[in-house]
Coordinates of C-alpha atoms in Angstrom, one line a residue:
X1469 CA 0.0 0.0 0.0
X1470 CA 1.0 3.3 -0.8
X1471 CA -0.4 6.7 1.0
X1472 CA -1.6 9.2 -1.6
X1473 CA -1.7 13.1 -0.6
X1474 CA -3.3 14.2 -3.3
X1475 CA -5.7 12.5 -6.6
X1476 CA -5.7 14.8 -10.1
X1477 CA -7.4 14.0 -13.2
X1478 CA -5.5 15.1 -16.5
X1479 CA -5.9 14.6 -20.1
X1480 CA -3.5 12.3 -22.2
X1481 CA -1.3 14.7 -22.7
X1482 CA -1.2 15.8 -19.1
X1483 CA -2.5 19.1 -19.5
X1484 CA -6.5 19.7 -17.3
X1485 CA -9.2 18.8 -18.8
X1486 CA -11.4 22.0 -20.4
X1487 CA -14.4 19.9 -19.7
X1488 CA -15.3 20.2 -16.0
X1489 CA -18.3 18.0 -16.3
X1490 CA -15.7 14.9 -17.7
X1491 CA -13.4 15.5 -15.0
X1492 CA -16.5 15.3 -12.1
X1493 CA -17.4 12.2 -14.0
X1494 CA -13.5 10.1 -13.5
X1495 CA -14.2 11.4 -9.9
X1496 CA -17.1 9.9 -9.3
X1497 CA -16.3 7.2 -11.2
X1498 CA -13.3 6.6 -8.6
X1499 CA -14.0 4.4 -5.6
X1500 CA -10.7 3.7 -4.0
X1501 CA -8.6 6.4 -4.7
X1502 CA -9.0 9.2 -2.3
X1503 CA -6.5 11.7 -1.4
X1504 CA -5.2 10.8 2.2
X1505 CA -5.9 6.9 1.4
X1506 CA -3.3 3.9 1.6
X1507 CA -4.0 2.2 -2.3
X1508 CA -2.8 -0.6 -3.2
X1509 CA -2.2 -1.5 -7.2
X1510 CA -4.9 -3.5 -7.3
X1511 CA -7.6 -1.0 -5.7
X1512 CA -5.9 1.4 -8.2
X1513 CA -6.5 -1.1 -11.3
X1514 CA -10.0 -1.5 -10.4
X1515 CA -10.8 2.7 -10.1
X1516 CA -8.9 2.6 -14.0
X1517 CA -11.8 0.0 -15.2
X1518 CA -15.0 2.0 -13.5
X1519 CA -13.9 5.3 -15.4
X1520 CA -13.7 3.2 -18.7
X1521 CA -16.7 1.2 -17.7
X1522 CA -18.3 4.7 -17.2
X1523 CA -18.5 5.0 -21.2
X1524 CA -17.3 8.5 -21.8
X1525 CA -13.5 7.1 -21.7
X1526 CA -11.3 5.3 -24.3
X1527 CA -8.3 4.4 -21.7
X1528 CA -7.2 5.3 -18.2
X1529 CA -3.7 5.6 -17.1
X1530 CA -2.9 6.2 -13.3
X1531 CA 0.4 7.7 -13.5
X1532 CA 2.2 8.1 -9.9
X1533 CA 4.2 12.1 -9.3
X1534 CA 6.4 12.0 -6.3
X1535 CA 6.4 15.3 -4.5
X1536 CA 7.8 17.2 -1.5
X1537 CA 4.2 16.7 -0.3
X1538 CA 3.8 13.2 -0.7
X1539 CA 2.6 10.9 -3.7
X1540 CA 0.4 12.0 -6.4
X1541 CA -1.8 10.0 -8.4
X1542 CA -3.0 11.5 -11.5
X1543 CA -5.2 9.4 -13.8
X1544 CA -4.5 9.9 -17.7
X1545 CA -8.0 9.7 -19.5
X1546 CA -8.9 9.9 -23.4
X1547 CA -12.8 10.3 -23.4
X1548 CA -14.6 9.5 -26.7
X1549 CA -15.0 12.5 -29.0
X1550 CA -18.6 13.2 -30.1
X1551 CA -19.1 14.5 -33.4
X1552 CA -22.6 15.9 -34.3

């Protein structure tokens, strides 16, 4: 298990999201990882397949960002582009 200080969600290229309402949606999407939790890699693996199970995301990548603060997990997404 590893503590996390801190949970961020990022687009592919690691830059925020623009879409707000995307970013709520990989939050509550997430189950186990919570800022100020212990995770383990399989509590992480499993948040990765509710976001894609959600159905607005192609892939979810939890990338881990050491900091003076602690560990950050930051979950990659791609979400589906909708052309009208």
């Amino acid at each position: 298990r590893v503590l996390i200080k801190e949970v961020l969600v990022r687009g592919k290229d690691g830059n925020e999201l623009r879409n707000k309402e995307l970013e709520l949606e990989v939050f509550t999407a997430l189950n186990e990882s919570k800022a100020n939790s212990g995770l383990s890699s399989k509590e992480v693996q499993e948040d990765v397949h509710r976001v894609i199970d959600s159905g607005s995301f192609v892939s979810c990548k939890p990338v881990v960002v050491d900091s003076r603060d602690g560990i950050k997990l930051v979950f990659e997404v791609l979400y589906h582009v909708v052309v009208a």
